[in-house]
């Protein structure tokens, strides 16, 4: 049975994340799990896609992939986003995503 409160899932070697973005933070950082989303703080204003662009760069750095390997699936202008990480190179311990889930 699929858990509905999980903020991540694996699609082959790709990681799908459900995020809630807190724009305007002082630094980019992972936050706590809120239901079916994980909170991500980004230091960019929520205007003209700046926070989304900064989020994608943060995720690329965190998962050791090129920015092109981070795809926004849903939520371009919303704080609730769904993102695909293509073949993540590393898994950050603060996300709580187990490496054995692949």
Short mmCIF file of N, CA and C in Angstrom, two decimals:
data_model
loop_
_atom_site.label_atom_id
_atom_site.label_comp_id
_atom_site.label_asym_id
_atom_site.label_seq_id
_atom_site.Cartn_x
_atom_site.Cartn_y
_atom_site.Cartn_z
N UNK A 1 0.84 -1.18 0.00
CA UNK A 1 0.00 0.00 0.00
C UNK A 1 0.89 1.24 0.00
N UNK A 2 0.57 2.21 -0.83
CA UNK A 2 1.33 3.44 -0.94
C UNK A 2 0.98 4.37 0.21
N UNK A 3 2.02 4.91 0.86
CA UNK A 3 1.80 5.86 1.94
C UNK A 3 1.52 7.23 1.35
N UNK A 4 0.47 7.86 1.78
CA UNK A 4 0.09 9.17 1.25
C UNK A 4 0.83 10.31 1.92
N UNK A 5 1.45 10.05 3.09
CA UNK A 5 2.15 11.12 3.80
C UNK A 5 3.62 11.20 3.43
N UNK A 6 4.08 10.39 2.49
CA UNK A 6 5.47 10.39 2.10
C UNK A 6 5.73 11.52 1.12
N UNK A 7 6.80 12.25 1.36
CA UNK A 7 7.15 13.40 0.53
C UNK A 7 8.08 13.03 -0.62
N UNK A 8 8.45 11.77 -0.73
CA UNK A 8 9.32 11.34 -1.82
C UNK A 8 8.88 9.98 -2.32
N UNK A 9 9.28 9.69 -3.56
CA UNK A 9 9.11 8.34 -4.10
C UNK A 9 10.16 8.16 -5.17
N UNK A 10 10.48 6.92 -5.44
CA UNK A 10 11.43 6.59 -6.49
C UNK A 10 10.68 6.18 -7.74
N UNK A 11 11.14 6.66 -8.88
CA UNK A 11 10.61 6.31 -10.19
C UNK A 11 11.80 5.80 -10.99
N UNK A 12 12.07 4.51 -10.87
CA UNK A 12 13.31 3.97 -11.42
C UNK A 12 14.47 4.55 -10.64
N UNK A 13 15.43 5.14 -11.32
CA UNK A 13 16.57 5.78 -10.66
C UNK A 13 16.34 7.25 -10.37
N UNK A 14 15.13 7.74 -10.63
CA UNK A 14 14.82 9.15 -10.42
C UNK A 14 14.04 9.35 -9.13
N UNK A 15 14.32 10.44 -8.46
CA UNK A 15 13.68 10.76 -7.19
C UNK A 15 12.63 11.85 -7.42
N UNK A 16 11.42 11.60 -6.98
CA UNK A 16 10.33 12.58 -7.07
C UNK A 16 10.10 13.14 -5.67
N UNK A 17 10.16 14.46 -5.54
CA UNK A 17 9.99 15.12 -4.24
C UNK A 17 8.76 16.02 -4.25
N UNK A 18 8.03 16.00 -3.14
CA UNK A 18 6.93 16.95 -2.92
C UNK A 18 7.44 17.96 -1.90
N UNK A 19 7.50 19.22 -2.31
CA UNK A 19 8.13 20.25 -1.51
C UNK A 19 7.15 21.37 -1.15
N UNK A 20 7.41 21.97 -0.01
CA UNK A 20 6.77 23.24 0.34
C UNK A 20 7.93 24.23 0.48
N UNK A 21 7.90 25.29 -0.32
CA UNK A 21 9.01 26.23 -0.37
C UNK A 21 8.71 27.46 0.48
N UNK A 22 9.66 27.79 1.35
CA UNK A 22 9.59 29.03 2.13
C UNK A 22 10.57 30.01 1.50
N UNK A 23 10.05 30.92 0.69
CA UNK A 23 10.89 31.91 0.02
C UNK A 23 11.22 33.06 0.96
N UNK A 24 12.35 33.72 0.69
CA UNK A 24 12.75 34.86 1.49
C UNK A 24 13.51 34.49 2.75
N UNK A 25 13.96 33.26 2.86
CA UNK A 25 14.74 32.83 4.02
C UNK A 25 16.14 33.43 3.96
N UNK A 26 16.88 33.36 5.06
CA UNK A 26 18.24 33.90 5.08
C UNK A 26 19.21 33.00 4.34
N UNK A 27 19.03 31.69 4.44
CA UNK A 27 19.91 30.73 3.77
C UNK A 27 19.06 29.60 3.19
N UNK A 28 19.62 28.92 2.20
CA UNK A 28 18.96 27.74 1.65
C UNK A 28 19.19 26.57 2.60
N UNK A 29 18.12 25.89 2.97
CA UNK A 29 18.23 24.80 3.93
C UNK A 29 16.98 23.93 3.90
N UNK A 30 17.18 22.67 4.32
CA UNK A 30 16.05 21.76 4.48
C UNK A 30 15.32 22.12 5.75
N UNK A 31 14.02 21.92 5.75
CA UNK A 31 13.20 22.12 6.93
C UNK A 31 12.59 20.80 7.37
N UNK A 32 11.51 20.90 8.11
CA UNK A 32 10.88 19.69 8.63
C UNK A 32 9.87 19.13 7.63
N UNK A 33 9.44 17.92 7.90
CA UNK A 33 8.42 17.28 7.08
C UNK A 33 7.06 17.77 7.56
N UNK A 34 6.25 18.23 6.61
CA UNK A 34 4.91 18.73 6.91
C UNK A 34 3.91 17.89 6.12
N UNK A 35 3.39 16.86 6.75
CA UNK A 35 2.45 15.99 6.04
C UNK A 35 3.13 15.33 4.87
N UNK A 36 2.62 15.56 3.68
CA UNK A 36 3.17 14.94 2.49
C UNK A 36 4.21 15.78 1.77
N UNK A 37 4.78 16.80 2.45
CA UNK A 37 5.78 17.66 1.84
C UNK A 37 6.96 17.83 2.79
N UNK A 38 8.13 18.12 2.21
CA UNK A 38 9.27 18.52 3.03
C UNK A 38 9.50 20.01 2.76
N UNK A 39 9.71 20.74 3.83
CA UNK A 39 9.91 22.18 3.74
C UNK A 39 11.33 22.48 3.27
N UNK A 40 11.46 23.42 2.34
CA UNK A 40 12.77 23.87 1.87
C UNK A 40 12.77 25.40 1.95
N UNK A 41 13.77 25.93 2.65
CA UNK A 41 13.93 27.38 2.77
C UNK A 41 14.86 27.84 1.66
N UNK A 42 14.48 28.90 0.94
CA UNK A 42 15.34 29.45 -0.11
C UNK A 42 15.49 30.96 0.07
N UNK A 43 16.72 31.46 -0.13
CA UNK A 43 16.98 32.89 0.04
C UNK A 43 16.73 33.68 -1.24
N UNK A 44 15.50 33.70 -1.67
CA UNK A 44 15.12 34.46 -2.86
C UNK A 44 13.68 34.91 -2.70
N UNK A 45 13.38 36.02 -3.32
CA UNK A 45 12.02 36.57 -3.25
C UNK A 45 11.06 35.72 -4.08
N UNK A 46 9.83 35.58 -3.61
CA UNK A 46 8.83 34.81 -4.36
C UNK A 46 8.20 35.64 -5.47
N UNK A 47 9.03 36.12 -6.37
CA UNK A 47 8.53 36.94 -7.48
C UNK A 47 9.29 36.61 -8.76
N UNK A 48 8.57 36.60 -9.86
CA UNK A 48 9.14 36.36 -11.19
C UNK A 48 9.94 35.07 -11.27
N UNK A 49 9.56 34.06 -10.50
CA UNK A 49 10.21 32.76 -10.56
C UNK A 49 11.58 32.69 -9.89
N UNK A 50 11.96 33.74 -9.16
CA UNK A 50 13.29 33.75 -8.53
C UNK A 50 13.44 32.66 -7.48
N UNK A 51 12.43 32.48 -6.65
CA UNK A 51 12.51 31.45 -5.61
C UNK A 51 12.56 30.06 -6.22
N UNK A 52 11.81 29.84 -7.28
CA UNK A 52 11.83 28.53 -7.94
C UNK A 52 13.19 28.27 -8.56
N UNK A 53 13.77 29.26 -9.22
CA UNK A 53 15.10 29.09 -9.82
C UNK A 53 16.14 28.79 -8.75
N UNK A 54 16.06 29.49 -7.61
CA UNK A 54 17.02 29.25 -6.52
C UNK A 54 16.81 27.87 -5.92
N UNK A 55 15.57 27.44 -5.81
CA UNK A 55 15.27 26.10 -5.31
C UNK A 55 15.92 25.04 -6.19
N UNK A 56 15.78 25.17 -7.50
CA UNK A 56 16.34 24.17 -8.41
C UNK A 56 17.86 24.11 -8.31
N UNK A 57 18.52 25.27 -8.13
CA UNK A 57 19.98 25.27 -7.94
C UNK A 57 20.36 24.61 -6.62
N UNK A 58 19.59 24.89 -5.56
CA UNK A 58 19.84 24.27 -4.26
C UNK A 58 19.73 22.75 -4.35
N UNK A 59 18.67 22.27 -5.00
CA UNK A 59 18.48 20.82 -5.13
C UNK A 59 19.59 20.19 -5.96
N UNK A 60 20.02 20.86 -7.01
CA UNK A 60 21.12 20.34 -7.84
C UNK A 60 22.39 20.18 -6.99
N UNK A 61 22.69 21.18 -6.17
CA UNK A 61 23.86 21.09 -5.28
C UNK A 61 23.70 19.98 -4.26
N UNK A 62 22.53 19.89 -3.64
CA UNK A 62 22.29 18.90 -2.59
C UNK A 62 22.39 17.46 -3.10
N UNK A 63 21.94 17.22 -4.32
CA UNK A 63 21.92 15.87 -4.85
C UNK A 63 23.04 15.61 -5.85
N UNK A 64 23.98 16.55 -5.96
CA UNK A 64 25.18 16.40 -6.80
C UNK A 64 24.83 16.05 -8.25
N UNK A 65 23.94 16.85 -8.82
CA UNK A 65 23.56 16.67 -10.23
C UNK A 65 23.63 18.02 -10.93
N UNK A 66 23.74 18.02 -12.25
CA UNK A 66 23.64 19.29 -12.98
C UNK A 66 22.23 19.87 -12.81
N UNK A 67 22.12 21.16 -12.91
CA UNK A 67 20.81 21.81 -12.78
C UNK A 67 19.81 21.26 -13.79
N UNK A 68 20.30 20.85 -14.95
CA UNK A 68 19.41 20.27 -15.97
C UNK A 68 18.76 18.97 -15.51
N UNK A 69 19.33 18.32 -14.50
CA UNK A 69 18.77 17.07 -13.98
C UNK A 69 17.73 17.30 -12.88
N UNK A 70 17.40 18.54 -12.62
CA UNK A 70 16.36 18.88 -11.65
C UNK A 70 15.21 19.48 -12.45
N UNK A 71 14.11 18.75 -12.49
CA UNK A 71 12.97 19.16 -13.31
C UNK A 71 11.77 19.50 -12.44
N UNK A 72 11.21 20.66 -12.69
CA UNK A 72 9.99 21.07 -12.01
C UNK A 72 8.81 20.43 -12.72
N UNK A 73 8.09 19.58 -12.02
CA UNK A 73 6.94 18.89 -12.59
C UNK A 73 5.67 19.73 -12.41
N UNK A 74 5.54 20.32 -11.22
CA UNK A 74 4.32 21.06 -10.90
C UNK A 74 4.64 22.15 -9.87
N UNK A 75 3.99 23.30 -10.00
CA UNK A 75 4.09 24.34 -8.98
C UNK A 75 5.01 25.50 -9.29
N UNK A 76 5.14 25.89 -10.55
CA UNK A 76 6.07 26.96 -10.92
C UNK A 76 5.84 28.24 -10.11
N UNK A 77 4.59 28.61 -9.86
CA UNK A 77 4.30 29.85 -9.15
C UNK A 77 3.51 29.59 -7.88
N UNK A 78 3.78 28.46 -7.25
CA UNK A 78 3.11 28.07 -6.01
C UNK A 78 4.17 27.62 -5.01
N UNK A 79 3.92 27.78 -3.71
CA UNK A 79 4.89 27.26 -2.74
C UNK A 79 4.89 25.73 -2.67
N UNK A 80 3.85 25.08 -3.16
CA UNK A 80 3.81 23.62 -3.19
C UNK A 80 4.30 23.16 -4.56
N UNK A 81 5.37 22.37 -4.55
CA UNK A 81 6.00 21.98 -5.81
C UNK A 81 6.27 20.48 -5.84
N UNK A 82 6.32 19.94 -7.04
CA UNK A 82 6.74 18.56 -7.26
C UNK A 82 7.93 18.64 -8.20
N UNK A 83 9.03 17.99 -7.80
CA UNK A 83 10.29 18.07 -8.53
C UNK A 83 10.83 16.67 -8.78
N UNK A 84 11.43 16.48 -9.95
CA UNK A 84 12.11 15.21 -10.28
C UNK A 84 13.62 15.47 -10.28
N UNK A 85 14.36 14.61 -9.56
CA UNK A 85 15.82 14.64 -9.58
C UNK A 85 16.24 13.42 -10.40
N UNK A 86 16.87 13.66 -11.54
CA UNK A 86 17.29 12.57 -12.41
C UNK A 86 18.61 12.00 -11.91
N UNK A 87 18.60 10.73 -11.57
CA UNK A 87 19.79 10.00 -11.09
C UNK A 87 20.58 10.78 -10.04
N UNK A 88 20.01 11.00 -8.85
CA UNK A 88 20.72 11.76 -7.83
C UNK A 88 22.06 11.11 -7.49
N UNK A 89 23.09 11.95 -7.39
CA UNK A 89 24.43 11.45 -7.08
C UNK A 89 24.62 11.15 -5.61
N UNK A 90 24.00 11.95 -4.75
CA UNK A 90 24.10 11.75 -3.31
C UNK A 90 22.73 11.94 -2.68
N UNK A 91 22.58 11.40 -1.48
CA UNK A 91 21.36 11.62 -0.70
C UNK A 91 21.76 12.31 0.58
N UNK A 92 21.19 13.47 0.83
CA UNK A 92 21.49 14.26 2.01
C UNK A 92 20.78 13.63 3.21
N UNK A 93 21.53 13.40 4.29
CA UNK A 93 20.94 12.79 5.48
C UNK A 93 19.77 13.59 6.05
N UNK A 94 19.81 14.91 5.90
CA UNK A 94 18.75 15.73 6.49
C UNK A 94 17.41 15.60 5.77
N UNK A 95 17.38 14.97 4.60
CA UNK A 95 16.11 14.76 3.91
C UNK A 95 15.36 13.56 4.46
N UNK A 96 16.07 12.63 5.08
CA UNK A 96 15.43 11.42 5.59
C UNK A 96 15.12 10.39 4.52
N UNK A 97 15.65 10.57 3.32
CA UNK A 97 15.40 9.62 2.23
C UNK A 97 16.46 8.52 2.30
N UNK A 98 16.04 7.29 2.51
CA UNK A 98 17.02 6.21 2.62
C UNK A 98 17.64 5.85 1.26
N UNK A 99 18.95 5.63 1.23
CA UNK A 99 19.59 5.27 -0.03
C UNK A 99 19.19 3.90 -0.53
N UNK A 100 18.67 3.06 0.34
CA UNK A 100 18.27 1.72 -0.07
C UNK A 100 16.92 1.70 -0.77
N UNK A 101 16.28 2.86 -0.89
CA UNK A 101 14.96 2.92 -1.50
C UNK A 101 15.01 2.80 -3.02
N UNK A 102 16.19 2.84 -3.60
CA UNK A 102 16.32 2.80 -5.06
C UNK A 102 15.87 1.49 -5.62
#
